Coordinates of C-alpha atoms in Angstrom, one line a residue:
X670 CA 147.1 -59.1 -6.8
X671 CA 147.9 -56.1 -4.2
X672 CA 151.5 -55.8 -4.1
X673 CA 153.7 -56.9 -1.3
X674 CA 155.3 -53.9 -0.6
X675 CA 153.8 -49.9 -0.9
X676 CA 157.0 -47.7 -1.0
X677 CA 158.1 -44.2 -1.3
X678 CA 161.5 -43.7 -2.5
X679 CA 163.4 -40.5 -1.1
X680 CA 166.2 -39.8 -3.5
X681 CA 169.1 -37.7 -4.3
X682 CA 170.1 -39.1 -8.1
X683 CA 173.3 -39.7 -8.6
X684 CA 174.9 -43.1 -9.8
X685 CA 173.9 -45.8 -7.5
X686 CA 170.3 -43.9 -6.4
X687 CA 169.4 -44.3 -10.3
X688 CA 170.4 -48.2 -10.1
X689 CA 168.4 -48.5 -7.3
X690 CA 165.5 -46.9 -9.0
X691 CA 166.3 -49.4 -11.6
X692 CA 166.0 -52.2 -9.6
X693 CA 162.6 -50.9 -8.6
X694 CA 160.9 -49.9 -11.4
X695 CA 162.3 -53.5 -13.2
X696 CA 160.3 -55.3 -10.6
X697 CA 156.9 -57.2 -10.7
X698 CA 154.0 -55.2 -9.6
X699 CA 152.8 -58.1 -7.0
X700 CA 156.4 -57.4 -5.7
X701 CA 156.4 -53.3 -5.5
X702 CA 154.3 -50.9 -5.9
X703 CA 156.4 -47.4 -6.4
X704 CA 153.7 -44.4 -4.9
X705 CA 156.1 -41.5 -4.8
X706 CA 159.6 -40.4 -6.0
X707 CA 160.5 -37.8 -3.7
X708 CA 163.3 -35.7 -4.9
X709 CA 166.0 -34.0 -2.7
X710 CA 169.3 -32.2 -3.2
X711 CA 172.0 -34.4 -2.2
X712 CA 174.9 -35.7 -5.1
X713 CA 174.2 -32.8 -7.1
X714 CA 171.6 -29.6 -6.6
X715 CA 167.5 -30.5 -6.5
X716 CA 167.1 -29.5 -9.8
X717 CA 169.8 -31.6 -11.4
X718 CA 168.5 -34.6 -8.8
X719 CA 165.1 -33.9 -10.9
X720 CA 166.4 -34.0 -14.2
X721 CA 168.2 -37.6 -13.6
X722 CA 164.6 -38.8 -12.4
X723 CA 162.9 -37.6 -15.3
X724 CA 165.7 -38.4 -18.0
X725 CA 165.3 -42.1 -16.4
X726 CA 161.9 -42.2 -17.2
X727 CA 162.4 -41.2 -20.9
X728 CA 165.2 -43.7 -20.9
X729 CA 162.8 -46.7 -20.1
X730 CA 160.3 -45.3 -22.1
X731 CA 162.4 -45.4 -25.4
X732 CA 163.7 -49.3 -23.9
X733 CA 160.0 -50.4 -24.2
X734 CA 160.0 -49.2 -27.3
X735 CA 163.0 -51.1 -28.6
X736 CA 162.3 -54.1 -27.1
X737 CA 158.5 -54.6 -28.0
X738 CA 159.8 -53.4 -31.4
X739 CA 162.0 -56.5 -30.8
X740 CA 159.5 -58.7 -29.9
X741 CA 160.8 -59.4 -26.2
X742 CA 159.0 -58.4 -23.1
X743 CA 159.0 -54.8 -22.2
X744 CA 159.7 -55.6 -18.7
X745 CA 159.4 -52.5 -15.8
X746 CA 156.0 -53.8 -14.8
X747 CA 156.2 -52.4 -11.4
X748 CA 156.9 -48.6 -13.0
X749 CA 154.2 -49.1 -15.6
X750 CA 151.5 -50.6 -13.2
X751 CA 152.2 -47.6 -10.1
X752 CA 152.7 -44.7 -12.7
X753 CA 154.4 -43.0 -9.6
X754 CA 154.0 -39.5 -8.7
X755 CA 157.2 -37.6 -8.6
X756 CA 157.4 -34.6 -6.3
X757 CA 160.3 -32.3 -6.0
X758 CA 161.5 -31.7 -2.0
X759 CA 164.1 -29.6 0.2
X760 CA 167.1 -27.8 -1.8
X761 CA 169.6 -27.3 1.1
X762 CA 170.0 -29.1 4.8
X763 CA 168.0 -27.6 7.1
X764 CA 170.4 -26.0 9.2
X765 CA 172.5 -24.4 6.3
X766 CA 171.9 -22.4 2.9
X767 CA 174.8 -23.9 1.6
X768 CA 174.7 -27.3 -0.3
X769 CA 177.0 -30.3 0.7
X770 CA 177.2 -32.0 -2.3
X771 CA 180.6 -33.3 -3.4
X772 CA 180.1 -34.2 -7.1
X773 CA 181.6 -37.3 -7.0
X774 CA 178.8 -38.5 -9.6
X775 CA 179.8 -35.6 -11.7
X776 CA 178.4 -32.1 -11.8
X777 CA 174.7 -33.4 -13.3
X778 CA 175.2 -36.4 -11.1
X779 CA 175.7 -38.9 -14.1
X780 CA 179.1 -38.6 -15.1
X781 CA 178.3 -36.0 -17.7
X782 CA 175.5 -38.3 -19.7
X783 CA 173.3 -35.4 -20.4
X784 CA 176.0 -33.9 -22.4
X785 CA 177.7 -36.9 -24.0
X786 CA 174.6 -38.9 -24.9
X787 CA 171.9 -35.8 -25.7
X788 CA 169.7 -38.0 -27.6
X789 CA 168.7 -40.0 -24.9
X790 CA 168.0 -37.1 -22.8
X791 CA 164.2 -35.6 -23.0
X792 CA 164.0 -31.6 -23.6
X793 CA 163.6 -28.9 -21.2
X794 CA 160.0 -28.7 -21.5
X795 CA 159.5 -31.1 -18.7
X796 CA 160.3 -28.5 -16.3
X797 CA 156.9 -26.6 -16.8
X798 CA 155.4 -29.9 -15.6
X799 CA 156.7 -28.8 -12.3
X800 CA 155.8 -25.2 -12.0
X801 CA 152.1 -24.0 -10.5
X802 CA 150.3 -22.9 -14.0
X803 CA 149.6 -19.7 -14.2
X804 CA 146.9 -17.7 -12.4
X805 CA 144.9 -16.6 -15.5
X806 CA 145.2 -19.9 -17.3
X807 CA 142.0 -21.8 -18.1
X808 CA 141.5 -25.6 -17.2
X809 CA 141.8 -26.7 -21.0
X810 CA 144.9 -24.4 -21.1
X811 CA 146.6 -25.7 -18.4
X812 CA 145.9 -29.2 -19.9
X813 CA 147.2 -28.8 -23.2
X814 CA 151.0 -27.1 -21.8
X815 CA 150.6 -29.9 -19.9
X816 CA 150.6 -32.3 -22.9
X817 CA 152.6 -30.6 -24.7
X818 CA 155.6 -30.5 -21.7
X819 CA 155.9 -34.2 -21.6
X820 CA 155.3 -37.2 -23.6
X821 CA 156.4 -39.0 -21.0
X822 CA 153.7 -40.8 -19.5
X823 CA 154.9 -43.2 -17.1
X824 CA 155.0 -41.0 -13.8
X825 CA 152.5 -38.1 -12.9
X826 CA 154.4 -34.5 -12.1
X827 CA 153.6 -33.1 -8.6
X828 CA 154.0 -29.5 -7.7
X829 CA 153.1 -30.2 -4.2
X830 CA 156.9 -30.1 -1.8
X831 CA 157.6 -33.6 -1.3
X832 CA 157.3 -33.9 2.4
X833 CA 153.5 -32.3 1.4
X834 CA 153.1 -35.6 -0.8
X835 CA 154.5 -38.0 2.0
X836 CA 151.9 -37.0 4.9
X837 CA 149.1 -37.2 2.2
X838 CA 150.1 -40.8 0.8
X839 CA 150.7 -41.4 4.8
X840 CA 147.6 -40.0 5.7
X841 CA 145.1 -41.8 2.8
X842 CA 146.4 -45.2 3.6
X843 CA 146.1 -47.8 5.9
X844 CA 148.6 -47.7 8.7
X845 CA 151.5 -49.8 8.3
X846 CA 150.9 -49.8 4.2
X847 CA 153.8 -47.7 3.3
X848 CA 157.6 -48.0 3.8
X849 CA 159.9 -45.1 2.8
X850 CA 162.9 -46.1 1.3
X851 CA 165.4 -43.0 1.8
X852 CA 168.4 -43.2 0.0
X853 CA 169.4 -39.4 0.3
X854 CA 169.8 -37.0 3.0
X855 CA 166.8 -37.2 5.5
X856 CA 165.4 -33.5 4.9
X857 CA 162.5 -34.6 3.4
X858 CA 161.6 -37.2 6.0
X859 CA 162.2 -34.3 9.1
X860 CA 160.1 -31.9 7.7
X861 CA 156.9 -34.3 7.0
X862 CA 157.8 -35.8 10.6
X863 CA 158.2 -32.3 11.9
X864 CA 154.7 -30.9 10.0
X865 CA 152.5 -33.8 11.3
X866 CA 154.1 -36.7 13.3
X867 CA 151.5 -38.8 14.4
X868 CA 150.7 -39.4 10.2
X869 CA 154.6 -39.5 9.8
X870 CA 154.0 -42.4 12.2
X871 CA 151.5 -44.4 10.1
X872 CA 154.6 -45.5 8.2
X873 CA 155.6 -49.4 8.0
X874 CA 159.1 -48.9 8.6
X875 CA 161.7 -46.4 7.4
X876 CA 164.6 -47.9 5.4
X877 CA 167.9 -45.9 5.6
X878 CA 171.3 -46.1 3.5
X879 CA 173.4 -43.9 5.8
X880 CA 175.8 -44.0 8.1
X881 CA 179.4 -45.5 9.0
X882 CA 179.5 -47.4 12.7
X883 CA 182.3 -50.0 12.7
X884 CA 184.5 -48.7 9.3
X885 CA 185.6 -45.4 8.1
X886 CA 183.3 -42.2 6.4
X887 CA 183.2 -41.9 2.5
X888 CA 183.2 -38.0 2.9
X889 CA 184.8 -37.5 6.2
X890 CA 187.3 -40.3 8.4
X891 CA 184.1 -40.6 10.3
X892 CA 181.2 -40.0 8.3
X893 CA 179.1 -41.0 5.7
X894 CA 177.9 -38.5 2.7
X895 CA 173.8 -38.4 3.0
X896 CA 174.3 -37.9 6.9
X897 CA 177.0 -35.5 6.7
X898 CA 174.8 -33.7 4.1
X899 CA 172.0 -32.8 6.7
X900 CA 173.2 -34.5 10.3
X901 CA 170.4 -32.8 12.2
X902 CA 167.5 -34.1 9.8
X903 CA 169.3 -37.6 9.9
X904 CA 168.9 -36.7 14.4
X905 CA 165.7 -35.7 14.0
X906 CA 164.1 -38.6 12.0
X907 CA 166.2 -41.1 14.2
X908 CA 164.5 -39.4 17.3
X909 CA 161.4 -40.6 16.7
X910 CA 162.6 -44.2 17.2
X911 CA 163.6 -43.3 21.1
X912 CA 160.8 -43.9 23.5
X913 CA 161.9 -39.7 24.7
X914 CA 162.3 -37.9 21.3
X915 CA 163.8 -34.9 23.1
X916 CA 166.8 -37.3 24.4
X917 CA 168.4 -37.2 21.4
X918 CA 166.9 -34.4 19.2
X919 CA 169.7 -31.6 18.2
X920 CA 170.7 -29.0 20.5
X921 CA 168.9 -25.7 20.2
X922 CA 168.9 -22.8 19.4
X923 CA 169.0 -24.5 15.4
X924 CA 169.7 -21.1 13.8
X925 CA 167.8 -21.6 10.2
X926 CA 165.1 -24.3 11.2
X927 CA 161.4 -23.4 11.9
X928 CA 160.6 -27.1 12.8
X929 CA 158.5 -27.5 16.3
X930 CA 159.4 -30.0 18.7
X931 CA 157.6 -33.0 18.6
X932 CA 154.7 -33.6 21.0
X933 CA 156.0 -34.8 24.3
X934 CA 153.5 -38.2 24.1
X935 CA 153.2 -39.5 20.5
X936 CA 151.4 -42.8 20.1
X937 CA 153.8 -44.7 18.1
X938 CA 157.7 -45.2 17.7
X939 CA 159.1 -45.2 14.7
X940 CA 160.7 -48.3 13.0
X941 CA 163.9 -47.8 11.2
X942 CA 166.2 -50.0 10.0
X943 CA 169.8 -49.0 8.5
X944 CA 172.2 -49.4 6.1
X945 CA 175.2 -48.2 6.9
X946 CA 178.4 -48.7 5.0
X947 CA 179.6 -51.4 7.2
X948 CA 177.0 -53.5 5.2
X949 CA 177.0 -51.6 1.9
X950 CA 180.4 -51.0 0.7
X951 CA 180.9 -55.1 0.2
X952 CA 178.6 -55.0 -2.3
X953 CA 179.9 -54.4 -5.5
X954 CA 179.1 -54.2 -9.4
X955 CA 182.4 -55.4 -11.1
X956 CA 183.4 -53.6 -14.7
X957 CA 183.8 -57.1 -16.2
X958 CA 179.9 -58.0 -15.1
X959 CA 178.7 -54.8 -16.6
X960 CA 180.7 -54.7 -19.9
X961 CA 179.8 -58.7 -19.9
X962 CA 175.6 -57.6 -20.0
X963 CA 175.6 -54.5 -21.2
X964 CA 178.0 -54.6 -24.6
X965 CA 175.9 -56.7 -26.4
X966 CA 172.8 -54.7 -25.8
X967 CA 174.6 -51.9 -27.0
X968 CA 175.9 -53.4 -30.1
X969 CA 172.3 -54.4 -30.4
X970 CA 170.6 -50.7 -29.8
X971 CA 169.8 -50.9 -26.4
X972 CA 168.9 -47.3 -25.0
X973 CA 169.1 -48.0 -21.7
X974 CA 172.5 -50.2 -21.9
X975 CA 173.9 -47.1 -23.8
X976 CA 173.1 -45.2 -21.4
X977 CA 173.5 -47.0 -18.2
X978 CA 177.3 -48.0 -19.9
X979 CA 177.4 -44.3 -20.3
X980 CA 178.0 -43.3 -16.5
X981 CA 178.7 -46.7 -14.8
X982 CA 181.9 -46.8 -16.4
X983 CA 182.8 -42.9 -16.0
X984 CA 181.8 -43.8 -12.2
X985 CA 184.5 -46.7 -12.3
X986 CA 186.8 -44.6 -14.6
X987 CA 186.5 -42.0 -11.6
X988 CA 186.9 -44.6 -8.9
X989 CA 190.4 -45.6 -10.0
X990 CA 191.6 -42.3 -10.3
X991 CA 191.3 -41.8 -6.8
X992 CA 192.4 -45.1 -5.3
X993 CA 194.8 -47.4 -7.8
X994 CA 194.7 -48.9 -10.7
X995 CA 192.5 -52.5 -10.3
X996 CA 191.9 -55.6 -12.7
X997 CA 188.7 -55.1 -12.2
X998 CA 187.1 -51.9 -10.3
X999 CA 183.8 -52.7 -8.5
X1000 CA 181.5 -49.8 -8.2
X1001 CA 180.0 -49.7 -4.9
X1002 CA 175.9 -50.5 -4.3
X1003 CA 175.2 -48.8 -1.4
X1004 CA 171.2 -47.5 -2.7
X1005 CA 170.2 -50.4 -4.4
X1006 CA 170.9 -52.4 -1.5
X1007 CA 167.9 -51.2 0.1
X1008 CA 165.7 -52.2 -2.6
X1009 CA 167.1 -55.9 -2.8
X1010 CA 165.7 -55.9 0.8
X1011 CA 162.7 -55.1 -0.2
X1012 CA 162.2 -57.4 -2.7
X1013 CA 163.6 -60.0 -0.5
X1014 CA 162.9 -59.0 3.2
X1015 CA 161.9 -62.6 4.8
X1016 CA 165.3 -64.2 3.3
X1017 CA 166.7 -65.5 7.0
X1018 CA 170.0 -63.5 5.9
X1019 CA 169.3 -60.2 6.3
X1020 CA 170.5 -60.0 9.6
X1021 CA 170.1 -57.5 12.2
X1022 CA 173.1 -56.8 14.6
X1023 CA 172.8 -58.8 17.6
X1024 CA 172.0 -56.2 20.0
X1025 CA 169.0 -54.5 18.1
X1026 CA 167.6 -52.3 18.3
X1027 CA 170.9 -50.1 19.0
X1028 CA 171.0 -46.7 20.4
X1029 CA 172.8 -45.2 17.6
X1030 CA 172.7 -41.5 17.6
X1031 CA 174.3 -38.9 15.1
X1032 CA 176.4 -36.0 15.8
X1033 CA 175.1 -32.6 14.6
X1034 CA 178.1 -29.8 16.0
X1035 CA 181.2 -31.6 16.1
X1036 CA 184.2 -29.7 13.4
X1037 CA 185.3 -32.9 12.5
X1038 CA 182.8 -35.5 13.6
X1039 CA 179.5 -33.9 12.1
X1040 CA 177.3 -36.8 10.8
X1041 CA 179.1 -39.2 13.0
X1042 CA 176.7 -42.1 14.0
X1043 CA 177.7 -43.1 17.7
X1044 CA 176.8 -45.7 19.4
X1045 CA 177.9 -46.5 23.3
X1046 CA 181.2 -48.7 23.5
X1047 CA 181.5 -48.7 27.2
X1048 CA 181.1 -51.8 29.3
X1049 CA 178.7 -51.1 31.4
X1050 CA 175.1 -52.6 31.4
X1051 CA 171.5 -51.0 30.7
X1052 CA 169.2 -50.5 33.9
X1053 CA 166.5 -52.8 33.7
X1054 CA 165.3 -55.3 31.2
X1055 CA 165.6 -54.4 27.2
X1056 CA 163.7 -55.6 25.0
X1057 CA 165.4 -57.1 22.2
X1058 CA 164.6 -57.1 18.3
X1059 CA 166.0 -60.6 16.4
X1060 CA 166.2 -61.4 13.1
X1061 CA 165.9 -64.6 11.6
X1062 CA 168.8 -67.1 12.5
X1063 CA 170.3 -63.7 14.1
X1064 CA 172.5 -65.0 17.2
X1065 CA 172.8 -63.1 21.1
X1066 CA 176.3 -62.7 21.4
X1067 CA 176.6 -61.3 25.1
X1068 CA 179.4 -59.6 26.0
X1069 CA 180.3 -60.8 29.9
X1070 CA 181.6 -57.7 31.0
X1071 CA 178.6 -57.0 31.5
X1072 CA 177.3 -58.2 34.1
X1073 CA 180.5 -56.4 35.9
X1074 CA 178.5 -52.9 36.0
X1075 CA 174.7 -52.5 36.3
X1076 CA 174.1 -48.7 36.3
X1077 CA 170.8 -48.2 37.7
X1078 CA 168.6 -44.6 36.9
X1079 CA 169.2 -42.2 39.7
X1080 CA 165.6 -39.7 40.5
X1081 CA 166.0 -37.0 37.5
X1082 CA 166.7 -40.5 35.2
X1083 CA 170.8 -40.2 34.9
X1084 CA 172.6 -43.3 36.1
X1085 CA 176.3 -42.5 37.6
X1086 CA 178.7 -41.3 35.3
X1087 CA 176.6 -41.3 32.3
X1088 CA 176.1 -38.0 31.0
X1089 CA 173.2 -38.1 27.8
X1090 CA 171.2 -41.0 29.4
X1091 CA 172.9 -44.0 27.0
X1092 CA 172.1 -46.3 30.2
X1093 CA 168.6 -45.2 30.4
X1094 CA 166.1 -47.7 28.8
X1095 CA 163.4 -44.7 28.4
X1096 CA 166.4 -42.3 26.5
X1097 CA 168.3 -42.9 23.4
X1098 CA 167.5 -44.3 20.2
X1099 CA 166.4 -47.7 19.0
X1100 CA 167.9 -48.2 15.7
X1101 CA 167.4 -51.8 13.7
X1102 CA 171.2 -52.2 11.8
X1103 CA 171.6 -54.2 8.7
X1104 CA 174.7 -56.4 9.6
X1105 CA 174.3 -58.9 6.5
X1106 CA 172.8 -59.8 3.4
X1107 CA 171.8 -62.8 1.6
X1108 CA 174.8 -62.4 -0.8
X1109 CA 177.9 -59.7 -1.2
X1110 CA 179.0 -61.2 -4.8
X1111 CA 175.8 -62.1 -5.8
X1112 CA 174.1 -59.0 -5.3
X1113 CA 175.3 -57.0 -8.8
X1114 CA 174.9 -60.3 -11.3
X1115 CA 171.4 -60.3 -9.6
X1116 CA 170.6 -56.6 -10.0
X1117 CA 171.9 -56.6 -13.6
X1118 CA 169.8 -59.8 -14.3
X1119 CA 166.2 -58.1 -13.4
X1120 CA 166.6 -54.5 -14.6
X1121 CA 168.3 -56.1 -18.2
X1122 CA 167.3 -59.7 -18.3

């Protein structure tokens, strides 16, 4: 049986992206099927991003093995039936050298679990796996370092760049097939989308945990971390939603970028649909629920609770020391809320706001507002008739105000008094927003259920 959903995951590993991976991997193949993990920088540096993804791997690998050895079901269907590729991507935003990443997840991006749990971490000789073999080498040679570099077996090594692997999955497969599910910064997604956009195109949908609209940034008072880390990919990938790309690309010149501009007609808009923290940060995995599953799996030689325990509980350990003390810390699920929606998409509760599709667009030069997402507050009405995405049980609220001001587009397509075109219905973006779920409290008991039974 084909599986419901095709996806590829863009990723930056650090705490909640390896959850979400998790949940993925834990599902049933008719469910998922995982093509490509596409590896950015992001939490931590690419390389350190790559060595969570493969250290996961190994991890689930040597869970298998315990449980078989057990006599329970091995479980991680959907990982063992897609054998995904992973692909290593960008290593800094496009528009800087510099990386953003904040290490809140800890300077390997897993609260230290590389160095405090060692045997549950695979050797170094992975990393060959990764590198072009060598110009003189023979087929059989290359073969055999191969073999030797990994006993892991359950995902294939790519030395293609990532955005290289996207446009060729995008490209072999049915359009509409695939939905990327990007859970990092978006510099992977703008340079496939930039290289080739009409196959960029043939994408299902993009799913995006970014952004803060209605609540405050976890990096800045106004912005959220994976748009902060590369604001003019997040613009660039959000452009292609607009029905005018250019209206809402970033300004040029863009100093470090070689990206071309996107072909004034392209055949398709692209569908995204967002997670910003407004509908993420609710969502929470308490201490008690974790130390509840996951202490008895330890005690009875679980590898993955060991090491799952390992740098969930840092992460909450880490959470109260810069907020208060708390009876009972949650850990916020902001990734593997994207995956629930995957594996649960036609559930009437995920709700879309009830304007969608927004014009949402994200600040690239402001000091203090860079990654900002800003929508139009003003009372004043669209020229024309919108059309209007709804969700299932989703409700129009109308705002009467309204009707007070209906801004019509002057010849050159401005209407009065509205610099940037946000009244135009051919400028701006059109952005599907994730405004509810089928569950805050019931999301973490569920994800802890299906990844450890």
């Amino acid at each position: 049986m084909a599986a419901l959903n095709r996806i590829i995951i863009d990723t930056d590993p650090g705490v909640d992206d390896v959850l979400a991976m998790l949940l993925a991997f834990a599902a049933k193949p008719e469910e998922l099927e995982i093509l490509l993990i596409s590896v950015t920088y992001g939490n931590v540096e690419v390389q350190s991003c790559l060595r969570n993804v493969v250290a996961l791997f190994h991890v689930i690998e040597k869970e298998r093995e315990w449980r078989k050895a057990r006599g329970q079901l091995e479980g991680f269907e959907a990982m063992l039936s897609s054998k995904p590729i992973v692909a290593v991507g960008a290593d800094h935003p496009l528009e800087d050298e510099i990386l953003m990443a904040d290490y809140f997840h800890g300077i390997d991006g897993l609260a230290g679990v590389h160095t405090s749990l060692p045997h549950l971490s695979p050797s170094d000789a992975w990393k060959t796996l990764f590198q072009p073999p060598s110009a003189n080498a023979s087929v059989d040679e290359v073969a055999e370092a191969r073999e030797l570099a990994s006993p892991i077996t359950s995902f294939r090594a790519s030395q293609v760049p990532a955005h290289k692997e996207i446009l060729r999955l995008l490209k072999e497969s049915p359009q509409d097939s695939i939905t990327i599910v990007a859970v990092g910064p978006l510099t992977n997604l703008a340079l496939a989308a930039a290289e080739d956009p009409e196959t960029f195109l043939k994408v299902k949908e993009v799913v995006v945990m970014g952004g803060a609209i209605d609540v405050e940034g976890n990096i800045t008072p106004v912005a959220e971390f994976n748009t902060f880390a590369d604001a003019v990919a997040t613009a660039c990938v959000f452009a292609l939603t607009s029905p005018n790309p250019s209206s809402t690309m970033p300004p040029p010149p863009l100093k470090l970028s070689t990206l071309t501009p996107y072909p004034r007609n392209l055949s398709r808009r692209l569908k995204l649909t967002l997670f910003p923290l407004d509908v993420t940060t609710p969502h929470t995995l308490q201490r008690s629920h974790v130390s509840a599953k996951l202490d008895p799996l330890i005690k009875a030689g679980s590898p993955l609770a060991e090491w799952t325990s390992a740098f969930v509980h840092k992460t909450f350990d880490k959470i109260e020391s810069l907020t208060r003390k708390q009876v009972d810390p949650g850990l916020e699920l902001h990734d593997p809320l994207t995956i629930w929606y995957m594996l649960t998409r036609s559930a009437p509760s995920w709700m879309l706001a009830p304007k969608a599709p927004e014009d949402i667009r994200v600040e690239t030069a402001g000091q203090w507002t860079r990654g900002m997402h800003i929508i139009d507050r003003r009372n004043r009405k669209k020229g024309g008739i919108s059309e209007q995405v709804k969700s299932p049980g989703a409700v129009d609220i109308s705002n009467p105000m309204e009707s007070l001001t209906i801004a019509k587009d002057d010849d050159e397509g401005h209407a009065p008094g509205d610099n940037g075109g946000w009244l135009s219905l051919t400028k701006g973006n059109r952005i599907n927003r994730i405004i509810s779920s089928p569950g805050e409290a019931a999301f973490g008991p569920y994800l802890l259920e299906r990844v450890f039974g």
